[in-house]
PDB file of C-alpha atoms in Angstrom:
ATOM      1  CA  MET A  17     -95.314  85.988  30.578  1.00 72.00           C
ATOM      2  CA  ASN A  18     -92.830  83.406  29.532  1.00 91.00           C
ATOM      3  CA  VAL A  19     -90.255  85.831  28.704  1.00 97.00           C
ATOM      4  CA  LYS A  20     -86.595  85.344  29.015  1.00 98.00           C
ATOM      5  CA  HIS A  21     -83.963  88.032  30.281  1.00 98.00           C
ATOM      6  CA  HIS A  22     -80.456  88.248  29.549  1.00 98.00           C
ATOM      7  CA  SER A  23     -77.781  90.625  28.689  1.00 97.00           C
ATOM      8  CA  VAL A  24     -76.135  91.476  25.399  1.00 97.00           C
ATOM      9  CA  GLU A  25     -72.781  93.414  24.991  1.00 97.00           C
ATOM     10  CA  VAL A  26     -73.088  96.161  22.323  1.00 97.00           C
ATOM     11  CA  ASN A  27     -70.594  98.945  21.503  1.00 97.00           C
ATOM     12  CA  GLY A  28     -68.958  98.650  25.007  1.00 96.00           C
ATOM     13  CA  LEU A  29     -72.324  98.651  27.002  1.00 98.00           C
ATOM     14  CA  ARG A  30     -74.216  95.885  28.545  1.00 98.00           C
ATOM     15  CA  LEU A  31     -77.920  96.058  27.484  1.00 98.00           C
ATOM     16  CA  HIS A  32     -80.646  94.030  29.271  1.00 98.00           C
ATOM     17  CA  VAL A  33     -82.966  92.359  26.944  1.00 98.00           C
ATOM     18  CA  ALA A  34     -86.424  90.533  27.260  1.00 98.00           C
ATOM     19  CA  GLU A  35     -87.069  87.873  24.744  1.00 98.00           C
ATOM     20  CA  GLN A  36     -89.751  85.391  23.789  1.00 98.00           C
ATOM     21  CA  GLY A  37     -90.293  83.309  20.839  1.00 98.00           C
ATOM     22  CA  GLU A  38     -88.782  81.804  17.686  1.00 97.00           C
ATOM     23  CA  GLY A  39     -88.584  83.101  14.037  1.00 98.00           C
ATOM     24  CA  PRO A  40     -88.026  86.334  12.106  1.00 98.00           C
ATOM     25  CA  LEU A  41     -86.603  88.950  14.746  1.00 98.00           C
ATOM     26  CA  VAL A  42     -88.983  91.815  15.521  1.00 98.00           C
ATOM     27  CA  LEU A  43     -87.286  94.320  18.026  1.00 98.00           C
ATOM     28  CA  LEU A  44     -89.418  96.550  20.094  1.00 99.00           C
ATOM     29  CA  LEU A  45     -87.732 100.022  21.213  1.00 99.00           C
ATOM     30  CA  HIS A  46     -89.252 101.720  24.052  1.00 98.00           C
ATOM     31  CA  GLY A  47     -89.516 105.512  24.860  1.00 98.00           C
ATOM     32  CA  PHE A  48     -89.220 108.009  27.920  1.00 98.00           C
ATOM     33  CA  PRO A  49     -89.415 107.345  30.706  1.00 96.00           C
ATOM     34  CA  GLU A  50     -90.072 103.462  30.236  1.00 97.00           C
ATOM     35  CA  SER A  51     -88.390 100.194  29.653  1.00 98.00           C
ATOM     36  CA  TRP A  52     -88.749  96.829  28.133  1.00 98.00           C
ATOM     37  CA  TYR A  53     -91.880  96.558  30.195  1.00 98.00           C
ATOM     38  CA  SER A  54     -93.588  98.986  28.112  1.00 98.00           C
ATOM     39  CA  TRP A  55     -94.084  96.088  25.571  1.00 98.00           C
ATOM     40  CA  ARG A  56     -95.607  93.474  28.176  1.00 98.00           C
ATOM     41  CA  HIS A  57     -98.615  93.047  25.968  1.00 98.00           C
ATOM     42  CA  GLN A  58     -96.932  92.668  22.836  1.00 98.00           C
ATOM     43  CA  PHE A  59     -94.690  89.578  23.712  1.00 98.00           C
ATOM     44  CA  ALA A  60     -97.234  86.729  23.640  1.00 98.00           C
ATOM     45  CA  ALA A  61     -99.237  88.057  20.624  1.00 98.00           C
ATOM     46  CA  LEU A  62     -96.140  88.352  18.377  1.00 98.00           C
ATOM     47  CA  ALA A  63     -94.375  85.311  19.721  1.00 98.00           C
ATOM     48  CA  ASP A  64     -97.435  83.041  19.088  1.00 98.00           C
ATOM     49  CA  ALA A  65     -97.800  84.340  15.596  1.00 98.00           C
ATOM     50  CA  GLY A  66     -94.092  82.912  14.852  1.00 98.00           C
ATOM     51  CA  TYR A  67     -91.776  85.771  15.708  1.00 98.00           C
ATOM     52  CA  ARG A  68     -88.880  86.226  17.906  1.00 98.00           C
ATOM     53  CA  VAL A  69     -89.785  89.439  19.923  1.00 98.00           C
ATOM     54  CA  VAL A  70     -86.938  91.197  21.751  1.00 98.00           C
ATOM     55  CA  ALA A  71     -87.314  94.381  23.832  1.00 98.00           C
ATOM     56  CA  PRO A  72     -83.897  95.811  25.179  1.00 98.00           C
ATOM     57  CA  ASP A  73     -83.851  98.486  27.797  1.00 98.00           C
ATOM     58  CA  GLN A  74     -82.090 100.954  25.741  1.00 98.00           C
ATOM     59  CA  ARG A  75     -78.976 102.761  26.577  1.00 98.00           C
ATOM     60  CA  GLY A  76     -79.031 104.421  30.055  1.00 98.00           C
ATOM     61  CA  TYR A  77     -82.274 102.951  30.839  1.00 98.00           C
ATOM     62  CA  ALA A  78     -83.318 100.628  33.745  1.00 97.00           C
ATOM     63  CA  ARG A  79     -81.233  97.394  33.977  1.00 97.00           C
ATOM     64  CA  SER A  80     -78.820  98.363  31.014  1.00 98.00           C
ATOM     65  CA  ASP A  81     -75.654 100.335  31.419  1.00 97.00           C
ATOM     66  CA  ARG A  82     -75.329 104.060  31.563  1.00 97.00           C
ATOM     67  CA  ALA A  83     -72.933 105.725  29.090  1.00 97.00           C
ATOM     68  CA  ALA A  84     -70.441 108.067  30.949  1.00 91.00           C
ATOM     69  CA  GLY A  85     -70.709 111.200  28.857  1.00 96.00           C
ATOM     70  CA  VAL A  86     -73.703 113.169  27.653  1.00 98.00           C
ATOM     71  CA  GLU A  87     -72.605 113.129  24.118  1.00 98.00           C
ATOM     72  CA  GLU A  88     -72.681 109.479  24.150  1.00 98.00           C
ATOM     73  CA  TYR A  89     -76.425 109.411  23.986  1.00 98.00           C
ATOM     74  CA  SER A  90     -76.665 110.966  20.324  1.00 98.00           C
ATOM     75  CA  LEU A  91     -78.858 109.665  17.617  1.00 98.00           C
ATOM     76  CA  PRO A  92     -75.810 107.739  15.957  1.00 98.00           C
ATOM     77  CA  HIS A  93     -75.135 106.126  19.101  1.00 98.00           C
ATOM     78  CA  LEU A  94     -78.658 104.904  19.556  1.00 98.00           C
ATOM     79  CA  VAL A  95     -78.891 103.749  16.005  1.00 98.00           C
ATOM     80  CA  GLY A  96     -75.375 101.954  16.397  1.00 98.00           C
ATOM     81  CA  ASP A  97     -76.897 100.195  19.404  1.00 98.00           C
ATOM     82  CA  VAL A  98     -79.771  98.762  17.435  1.00 98.00           C
ATOM     83  CA  THR A  99     -77.603  97.636  14.478  1.00 98.00           C
ATOM     84  CA  ALA A 100     -74.951  96.048  16.958  1.00 98.00           C
ATOM     85  CA  LEU A 101     -78.013  94.385  18.741  1.00 98.00           C
ATOM     86  CA  ILE A 102     -79.137  92.792  15.601  1.00 98.00           C
ATOM     87  CA  GLY A 103     -75.858  91.156  15.083  1.00 98.00           C
ATOM     88  CA  ALA A 104     -75.333  90.311  18.726  1.00 98.00           C
ATOM     89  CA  LEU A 105     -78.630  88.216  18.568  1.00 98.00           C
ATOM     90  CA  GLY A 106     -77.461  86.268  15.730  1.00 98.00           C
ATOM     91  CA  ALA A 107     -79.989  87.822  13.306  1.00 98.00           C
ATOM     92  CA  GLU A 108     -79.350  89.161   9.747  1.00 98.00           C
ATOM     93  CA  ASP A 109     -81.884  91.621   9.780  1.00 98.00           C
ATOM     94  CA  ALA A 110     -84.917  92.732  12.055  1.00 98.00           C
ATOM     95  CA  VAL A 111     -88.318  94.335  11.921  1.00 98.00           C
ATOM     96  CA  LEU A 112     -88.267  97.421  14.179  1.00 99.00           C
ATOM     97  CA  VAL A 113     -91.110  98.885  16.354  1.00 99.00           C
ATOM     98  CA  GLY A 114     -90.539 101.973  18.226  1.00 98.00           C
ATOM     99  CA  HIS A 115     -92.600 104.181  20.583  1.00 98.00           C
ATOM    100  CA  ASP A 116     -92.021 107.629  21.596  1.00 98.00           C
ATOM    101  CA  TRP A 117     -88.089 108.326  21.469  1.00 98.00           C
ATOM    102  CA  GLY A 118     -87.856 104.711  20.272  1.00 98.00           C
ATOM    103  CA  ALA A 119     -89.714 105.701  17.002  1.00 98.00           C
ATOM    104  CA  PRO A 120     -87.065 108.187  16.014  1.00 98.00           C
ATOM    105  CA  VAL A 121     -84.400 105.361  16.813  1.00 98.00           C
ATOM    106  CA  ALA A 122     -86.352 103.032  14.578  1.00 98.00           C
ATOM    107  CA  TRP A 123     -87.219 105.319  11.800  1.00 98.00           C
ATOM    108  CA  THR A 124     -83.606 106.710  11.433  1.00 98.00           C
ATOM    109  CA  THR A 125     -82.156 102.969  11.506  1.00 98.00           C
ATOM    110  CA  ALA A 126     -84.416 102.171   8.673  1.00 98.00           C
ATOM    111  CA  LEU A 127     -83.407 105.209   6.847  1.00 98.00           C
ATOM    112  CA  LEU A 128     -79.707 104.518   7.450  1.00 98.00           C
ATOM    113  CA  ARG A 129     -79.511 100.746   7.416  1.00 98.00           C
ATOM    114  CA  PRO A 130     -82.153  99.331   5.083  1.00 98.00           C
ATOM    115  CA  ASP A 131     -80.018  96.401   4.667  1.00 98.00           C
ATOM    116  CA  LEU A 132     -80.537  95.399   8.171  1.00 98.00           C
ATOM    117  CA  VAL A 133     -84.224  96.572   8.599  1.00 98.00           C
ATOM    118  CA  ARG A 134     -86.812  94.537   6.742  1.00 98.00           C
ATOM    119  CA  ALA A 135     -89.654  96.890   7.885  1.00 98.00           C
ATOM    120  CA  VAL A 136     -90.290  99.743  10.528  1.00 98.00           C
ATOM    121  CA  ALA A 137     -93.337 100.661  12.570  1.00 98.00           C
ATOM    122  CA  GLY A 138     -93.539 103.986  14.744  1.00 98.00           C
ATOM    123  CA  LEU A 139     -96.077 104.400  17.562  1.00 98.00           C
ATOM    124  CA  SER A 140     -96.902 108.191  18.597  1.00 98.00           C
ATOM    125  CA  VAL A 141     -93.858 109.888  16.793  1.00 98.00           C
ATOM    126  CA  PRO A 142     -93.982 109.988  13.038  1.00 97.00           C
ATOM    127  CA  PRO A 143     -90.669 110.177  10.936  1.00 97.00           C
ATOM    128  CA  LEU A 144     -88.738 113.292  10.948  1.00 94.00           C
ATOM    129  CA  PRO A 145     -85.625 112.147   8.911  1.00 93.00           C
ATOM    130  CA  PRO A 146     -82.888 112.418   9.493  1.00 95.00           C
ATOM    131  CA  THR A 147     -82.629 114.388  12.931  1.00 94.00           C
ATOM    132  CA  GLY A 148     -85.531 112.789  14.855  1.00 91.00           C
ATOM    133  CA  MET A 149     -86.994 116.015  16.252  1.00 93.00           C
ATOM    134  CA  PRO A 150     -86.891 119.742  15.880  1.00 95.00           C
ATOM    135  CA  SER A 151     -83.931 121.920  17.458  1.00 97.00           C
ATOM    136  CA  THR A 152     -84.445 123.173  20.957  1.00 97.00           C
ATOM    137  CA  GLY A 153     -84.068 126.651  19.424  1.00 97.00           C
ATOM    138  CA  SER A 154     -87.029 126.075  17.195  1.00 96.00           C
ATOM    139  CA  SER A 155     -88.839 124.509  20.050  1.00 97.00           C
ATOM    140  CA  ARG A 156     -88.145 127.496  22.488  1.00 97.00           C
ATOM    141  CA  ARG A 157     -89.322 129.928  19.767  1.00 97.00           C
ATOM    142  CA  THR A 158     -92.683 127.982  19.463  1.00 97.00           C
ATOM    143  CA  TYR A 159     -93.348 127.173  22.970  1.00 97.00           C
ATOM    144  CA  GLY A 160     -90.879 128.869  25.222  1.00 97.00           C
ATOM    145  CA  GLU A 161     -88.583 128.070  27.981  1.00 96.00           C
ATOM    146  CA  GLY A 162     -91.145 125.824  29.742  1.00 97.00           C
ATOM    147  CA  TYR A 163     -91.485 123.410  26.842  1.00 97.00           C
ATOM    148  CA  TYR A 164     -90.416 120.015  28.313  1.00 98.00           C
ATOM    149  CA  GLN A 165     -87.683 119.482  25.734  1.00 98.00           C
ATOM    150  CA  VAL A 166     -86.150 122.653  26.584  1.00 98.00           C
ATOM    151  CA  TYR A 167     -86.650 122.342  30.284  1.00 97.00           C
ATOM    152  CA  PHE A 168     -84.866 118.950  30.105  1.00 98.00           C
ATOM    153  CA  GLN A 169     -81.580 120.652  28.796  1.00 98.00           C
ATOM    154  CA  GLU A 170     -80.536 122.039  32.191  1.00 96.00           C
ATOM    155  CA  PRO A 171     -78.189 119.283  33.846  1.00 95.00           C
ATOM    156  CA  GLY A 172     -79.571 117.979  37.112  1.00 96.00           C
ATOM    157  CA  ARG A 173     -82.797 119.824  37.364  1.00 96.00           C
ATOM    158  CA  ALA A 174     -85.530 117.400  35.831  1.00 97.00           C
ATOM    159  CA  ASP A 175     -83.189 114.610  36.882  1.00 97.00           C
ATOM    160  CA  ALA A 176     -83.781 115.321  40.606  1.00 97.00           C
ATOM    161  CA  GLU A 177     -87.373 116.156  40.282  1.00 97.00           C
ATOM    162  CA  LEU A 178     -88.241 112.859  38.364  1.00 98.00           C
ATOM    163  CA  ALA A 179     -86.191 110.824  40.649  1.00 97.00           C
ATOM    164  CA  ALA A 180     -87.674 112.325  43.969  1.00 97.00           C
ATOM    165  CA  ASP A 181     -90.587 109.724  43.953  1.00 97.00           C
ATOM    166  CA  PRO A 182     -90.313 107.422  41.115  1.00 98.00           C
ATOM    167  CA  ALA A 183     -93.696 105.699  41.684  1.00 98.00           C
ATOM    168  CA  ALA A 184     -95.324 109.051  41.687  1.00 98.00           C
ATOM    169  CA  THR A 185     -93.464 110.254  38.521  1.00 98.00           C
ATOM    170  CA  VAL A 186     -94.535 107.135  36.657  1.00 98.00           C
ATOM    171  CA  ARG A 187     -98.337 107.545  37.760  1.00 98.00           C
ATOM    172  CA  ARG A 188     -98.350 111.249  37.116  1.00 97.00           C
ATOM    173  CA  LEU A 189     -96.559 110.864  33.568  1.00 97.00           C
ATOM    174  CA  LEU A 190     -98.613 107.880  32.430  1.00 97.00           C
ATOM    175  CA  VAL A 191    -101.789 108.731  33.457  1.00 97.00           C
ATOM    176  CA  GLY A 192    -101.210 112.507  32.726  1.00 95.00           C
ATOM    177  CA  ALA A 193    -100.169 111.814  29.044  1.00 96.00           C
ATOM    178  CA  SER A 194    -102.840 109.102  28.516  1.00 97.00           C
ATOM    179  CA  GLY A 195    -106.271 109.410  26.672  1.00 96.00           C
ATOM    180  CA  ASP A 196    -107.702 108.751  30.476  1.00 95.00           C
ATOM    181  CA  ASN A 197    -106.365 112.088  31.494  1.00 93.00           C
ATOM    182  CA  PRO A 198    -109.358 113.746  33.077  1.00 87.00           C
ATOM    183  CA  ASP A 199    -108.162 117.127  32.187  1.00 84.00           C
ATOM    184  CA  ARG A 200    -110.076 117.728  28.985  1.00 76.00           C
ATOM    185  CA  SER A 201    -107.411 120.404  27.852  1.00 78.00           C
ATOM    186  CA  TRP A 202    -105.248 117.674  26.684  1.00 79.00           C
ATOM    187  CA  PRO A 203    -103.939 116.639  24.096  1.00 93.00           C
ATOM    188  CA  ARG A 204    -101.662 119.780  24.495  1.00 93.00           C
ATOM    189  CA  PRO A 205     -97.966 120.371  24.416  1.00 95.00           C
ATOM    190  CA  TRP A 206     -96.228 119.687  27.615  1.00 96.00           C
ATOM    191  CA  ILE A 207     -95.214 123.125  29.018  1.00 96.00           C
ATOM    192  CA  VAL A 208     -93.998 123.857  32.549  1.00 97.00           C
ATOM    193  CA  GLY A 209     -95.774 126.910  33.669  1.00 95.00           C
ATOM    194  CA  GLU A 210     -93.183 129.824  35.044  1.00 93.00           C
ATOM    195  CA  GLY A 211     -92.403 129.070  38.603  1.00 92.00           C
ATOM    196  CA  GLU A 212     -93.856 125.408  38.574  1.00 95.00           C
ATOM    197  CA  ALA A 213     -92.025 122.275  38.864  1.00 95.00           C
ATOM    198  CA  LEU A 214     -91.818 119.912  36.063  1.00 96.00           C
ATOM    199  CA  LEU A 215     -94.900 117.710  36.928  1.00 96.00           C
ATOM    200  CA  ASP A 216     -97.254 120.288  38.423  1.00 94.00           C
ATOM    201  CA  GLY A 217     -99.283 120.272  35.323  1.00 91.00           C
ATOM    202  CA  MET A 218     -99.946 116.405  35.763  1.00 93.00           C
ATOM    203  CA  PRO A 219    -101.174 116.018  39.301  1.00 92.00           C
ATOM    204  CA  GLU A 220    -101.509 112.568  41.103  1.00 95.00           C
ATOM    205  CA  PRO A 221    -104.450 110.758  39.741  1.00 95.00           C
ATOM    206  CA  ALA A 222    -107.300 109.917  41.877  1.00 94.00           C
ATOM    207  CA  GLU A 223    -107.417 106.460  40.311  1.00 96.00           C
ATOM    208  CA  LEU A 224    -105.570 104.336  37.827  1.00 97.00           C
ATOM    209  CA  PRO A 225    -107.047 103.507  34.169  1.00 97.00           C
ATOM    210  CA  ASP A 226    -107.997 100.068  33.376  1.00 97.00           C
ATOM    211  CA  TRP A 227    -104.778  99.565  31.289  1.00 98.00           C
ATOM    212  CA  LEU A 228    -102.367 100.417  34.228  1.00 98.00           C
ATOM    213  CA  THR A 229    -102.167  98.431  37.487  1.00 98.00           C
ATOM    214  CA  ALA A 230    -100.447  99.189  40.713  1.00 98.00           C
ATOM    215  CA  GLU A 231     -98.141  96.261  39.658  1.00 98.00           C
ATOM    216  CA  ASP A 232     -97.267  97.837  36.508  1.00 98.00           C
ATOM    217  CA  VAL A 233     -96.323 101.180  38.354  1.00 98.00           C
ATOM    218  CA  ALA A 234     -94.252  99.345  40.770  1.00 98.00           C
ATOM    219  CA  VAL A 235     -92.287  97.587  37.945  1.00 98.00           C
ATOM    220  CA  PHE A 236     -91.612 100.842  36.131  1.00 98.00           C
ATOM    221  CA  ALA A 237     -90.746 102.437  39.693  1.00 98.00           C
ATOM    222  CA  GLU A 238     -88.200  99.608  40.293  1.00 97.00           C
ATOM    223  CA  ASP A 239     -86.723 100.365  36.875  1.00 97.00           C
ATOM    224  CA  HIS A 240     -86.083 104.075  37.826  1.00 97.00           C
ATOM    225  CA  SER A 241     -85.353 103.524  41.529  1.00 97.00           C
ATOM    226  CA  ALA A 242     -81.497 104.322  41.375  1.00 95.00           C
ATOM    227  CA  PRO A 243     -80.690 108.139  42.037  1.00 93.00           C
ATOM    228  CA  ASP A 244     -79.440 108.646  38.722  1.00 95.00           C
ATOM    229  CA  ALA A 245     -81.992 106.667  36.723  1.00 97.00           C
ATOM    230  CA  PHE A 246     -83.445 109.631  34.869  1.00 98.00           C
ATOM    231  CA  THR A 247     -80.075 111.031  33.716  1.00 98.00           C
ATOM    232  CA  GLY A 248     -79.408 108.691  30.850  1.00 98.00           C
ATOM    233  CA  PRO A 249     -82.852 108.917  29.670  1.00 98.00           C
ATOM    234  CA  LEU A 250     -82.790 112.943  29.862  1.00 98.00           C
ATOM    235  CA  ASN A 251     -79.537 112.733  27.915  1.00 98.00           C
ATOM    236  CA  TRP A 252     -81.216 111.705  24.749  1.00 98.00           C
ATOM    237  CA  TYR A 253     -83.077 114.958  24.858  1.00 98.00           C
ATOM    238  CA  ARG A 254     -79.581 116.772  25.591  1.00 98.00           C
ATOM    239  CA  ASN A 255     -78.244 115.650  22.230  1.00 98.00           C
ATOM    240  CA  ILE A 256     -81.309 117.044  20.223  1.00 98.00           C
ATOM    241  CA  ASP A 257     -79.112 119.943  19.012  1.00 98.00           C
ATOM    242  CA  ARG A 258     -76.085 117.827  18.599  1.00 98.00           C
ATOM    243  CA  ASN A 259     -78.040 115.431  16.302  1.00 98.00           C
ATOM    244  CA  GLN A 260     -78.900 118.351  13.986  1.00 97.00           C
ATOM    245  CA  GLY A 261     -75.143 118.563  12.965  1.00 97.00           C
ATOM    246  CA  LEU A 262     -74.432 114.898  13.084  1.00 98.00           C
ATOM    247  CA  MET A 263     -77.102 113.930  10.914  1.00 98.00           C
ATOM    248  CA  SER A 264     -76.959 116.601   8.368  1.00 97.00           C
ATOM    249  CA  ALA A 265     -75.438 114.733   5.731  1.00 97.00           C
ATOM    250  CA  PHE A 266     -78.597 112.345   5.356  1.00 97.00           C
ATOM    251  CA  HIS A 267     -80.998 115.126   4.656  1.00 96.00           C
ATOM    252  CA  GLY A 268     -83.188 114.299   1.655  1.00 95.00           C
ATOM    253  CA  LEU A 269     -83.042 110.269   2.224  1.00 97.00           C
ATOM    254  CA  ARG A 270     -86.282 108.501   2.470  1.00 97.00           C
ATOM    255  CA  ILE A 271     -87.317 105.340   4.133  1.00 98.00           C
ATOM    256  CA  GLU A 272     -87.339 102.970   1.356  1.00 98.00           C
ATOM    257  CA  VAL A 273     -88.485  99.772   3.508  1.00 98.00           C
ATOM    258  CA  PRO A 274     -92.233  98.915   4.350  1.00 98.00           C
ATOM    259  CA  ALA A 275     -93.574 101.084   7.204  1.00 98.00           C
ATOM    260  CA  LEU A 276     -96.473 101.645   9.557  1.00 98.00           C
ATOM    261  CA  TYR A 277     -97.477 104.462  11.811  1.00 98.00           C
ATOM    262  CA  VAL A 278    -100.081 104.227  14.768  1.00 98.00           C
ATOM    263  CA  ALA A 279    -100.995 106.960  17.078  1.00 98.00           C
ATOM    264  CA  GLY A 280    -103.966 108.007  19.383  1.00 98.00           C
ATOM    265  CA  ASP A 281    -106.133 110.989  18.573  1.00 96.00           C
ATOM    266  CA  ARG A 282    -105.503 112.160  22.189  1.00 96.00           C
ATOM    267  CA  ASP A 283    -101.567 112.010  21.945  1.00 97.00           C
ATOM    268  CA  MET A 284     -99.881 115.308  22.685  1.00 97.00           C
ATOM    269  CA  VAL A 285     -97.361 114.511  20.030  1.00 97.00           C
ATOM    270  CA  THR A 286    -100.087 114.661  17.296  1.00 96.00           C
ATOM    271  CA  VAL A 287    -101.017 118.286  18.269  1.00 96.00           C
ATOM    272  CA  LEU A 288     -97.256 119.549  18.315  1.00 96.00           C
ATOM    273  CA  GLU A 289     -96.563 122.322  15.722  1.00 95.00           C
ATOM    274  CA  GLY A 290     -95.738 120.664  12.221  1.00 94.00           C
ATOM    275  CA  VAL A 291     -96.831 117.097  13.006  1.00 96.00           C
ATOM    276  CA  PRO A 292    -100.129 117.184  11.186  1.00 95.00           C
ATOM    277  CA  GLU A 293     -98.443 118.362   8.216  1.00 95.00           C
ATOM    278  CA  LEU A 294     -95.718 115.787   8.701  1.00 94.00           C
ATOM    279  CA  ARG A 295     -98.179 113.356   8.876  1.00 95.00           C
ATOM    280  CA  GLY A 296     -99.662 114.269   5.666  1.00 95.00           C
ATOM    281  CA  MET A 297     -96.284 113.849   4.179  1.00 96.00           C
ATOM    282  CA  LEU A 298     -95.670 110.280   5.432  1.00 97.00           C
ATOM    283  CA  PRO A 299     -96.197 108.592   1.902  1.00 97.00           C
ATOM    284  CA  LEU A 300     -93.529 110.891   0.503  1.00 97.00           C
ATOM    285  CA  ILE A 301     -91.141 110.204   3.496  1.00 97.00           C
ATOM    286  CA  ALA A 302     -91.793 106.403   3.465  1.00 98.00           C
ATOM    287  CA  PRO A 303     -93.192 105.525  -0.013  1.00 98.00           C
ATOM    288  CA  LYS A 304     -93.796 101.914   1.151  1.00 98.00           C
ATOM    289  CA  LEU A 305     -96.181 103.020   3.889  1.00 98.00           C
ATOM    290  CA  HIS A 306     -98.567 100.233   4.644  1.00 98.00           C
ATOM    291  CA  ALA A 307    -100.980 102.230   6.814  1.00 98.00           C
ATOM    292  CA  ASP A 308    -101.405 105.236   9.002  1.00 98.00           C
ATOM    293  CA  ILE A 309    -103.841 104.478  11.631  1.00 98.00           C
ATOM    294  CA  THR A 310    -105.576 106.579  14.357  1.00 98.00           C
ATOM    295  CA  LEU A 311    -106.725 105.087  17.577  1.00 98.00           C
ATOM    296  CA  PRO A 312    -109.883 106.802  18.913  1.00 97.00           C
ATOM    297  CA  GLY A 313    -109.413 108.092  22.721  1.00 96.00           C
ATOM    298  CA  CYS A 314    -105.825 106.753  23.151  1.00 97.00           C
ATOM    299  CA  GLY A 315    -103.232 109.094  24.236  1.00 97.00           C
ATOM    300  CA  HIS A 316     -99.393 108.812  24.143  1.00 98.00           C
ATOM    301  CA  TRP A 317     -98.912 105.488  25.624  1.00 98.00           C
ATOM    302  CA  THR A 318    -100.006 103.664  22.453  1.00 98.00           C
ATOM    303  CA  GLN A 319     -99.195  99.930  23.126  1.00 98.00           C
ATOM    304  CA  GLN A 320     -99.940 100.123  26.745  1.00 98.00           C
ATOM    305  CA  GLU A 321    -103.247 101.768  26.246  1.00 98.00           C
ATOM    306  CA  ARG A 322    -104.552  99.878  23.279  1.00 98.00           C
ATOM    307  CA  PRO A 323    -102.728  96.704  23.213  1.00 98.00           C
ATOM    308  CA  LYS A 324    -105.528  94.602  21.122  1.00 98.00           C
ATOM    309  CA  GLU A 325    -105.696  97.211  18.314  1.00 98.00           C
ATOM    310  CA  VAL A 326    -101.899  97.806  18.392  1.00 98.00           C
ATOM    311  CA  ASN A 327    -101.145  94.075  18.279  1.00 98.00           C
ATOM    312  CA  ALA A 328    -103.647  93.618  15.514  1.00 98.00           C
ATOM    313  CA  ALA A 329    -102.101  96.322  13.374  1.00 98.00           C
ATOM    314  CA  LEU A 330     -98.478  94.940  13.982  1.00 98.00           C
ATOM    315  CA  LEU A 331     -99.620  91.452  13.074  1.00 98.00           C
ATOM    316  CA  ASP A 332    -101.582  92.546   9.871  1.00 98.00           C
ATOM    317  CA  PHE A 333     -98.390  94.570   8.768  1.00 98.00           C
ATOM    318  CA  LEU A 334     -95.755  91.810   9.488  1.00 98.00           C
ATOM    319  CA  ALA A 335     -98.061  89.508   7.537  1.00 98.00           C
ATOM    320  CA  THR A 336     -97.286  91.516   4.606  1.00 98.00           C
ATOM    321  CA  LEU A 337     -93.704  91.229   4.561  1.00 97.00           C
TER     322      LEU A 337
END
């Protein structure tokens, strides 16, 4: 890949960014537990089409700085990083593309700063403005204490389990939540059984799927090799309830910029309570919705599992702007 790497100072933190191409800015925002490398298949396709493609390691991740306090990973902080990054890159505006946790960040930035966001695309996670996702109390009532977002709330526990063997964590998570998981009970909510460890429901895969190589696993594992590598990412989840209050003033706002949504039909997010109904409301939440695309056989890691289809959808969307 002809990708350049450098650092940008935003809001007192140094963010590592990967960049390729020239033209209108397209910011690619990764999810959990990933890094800029999640977008490895998108750089050349978008850059060759005439776009400046930039993918940061977001706050707390990989080569970027970790904020000191848990409360510094709130949704307003994450949106603030994106808005500052657009300016620090010398751009007046950007198209945002977010996957997993990057999707709520992208959707919310578009909601709050349409002056800076030309258009927005979300992969896997549909918009739930303005808070990004339901409260942990709501999730606890629906799924119990073992639901992964609830499990993540206890400081240190998930951090240590995920960091014990980063390569195994990456393999088990990426294959386990993918469309290639051999367990045909998926897609289903990620719930940790009583007395089980976090990844017990995602055993070590016998082999890697075609879209994931040993080299890919090694890159992600290196990105998460520090003892505290997962604490920053988990702190995003530890602000879910704080976000309910911080974002309450923005209830009722709609996403008024052009929008795109893409998800796989084997993605666990699509079967969470309320998501099918939320998806049905997309034209109301985002009145300028360009398309709502379902990728057959694709699991949670949308742009990694189906790069050709995702690239085609993004280029078709970008061409309309």
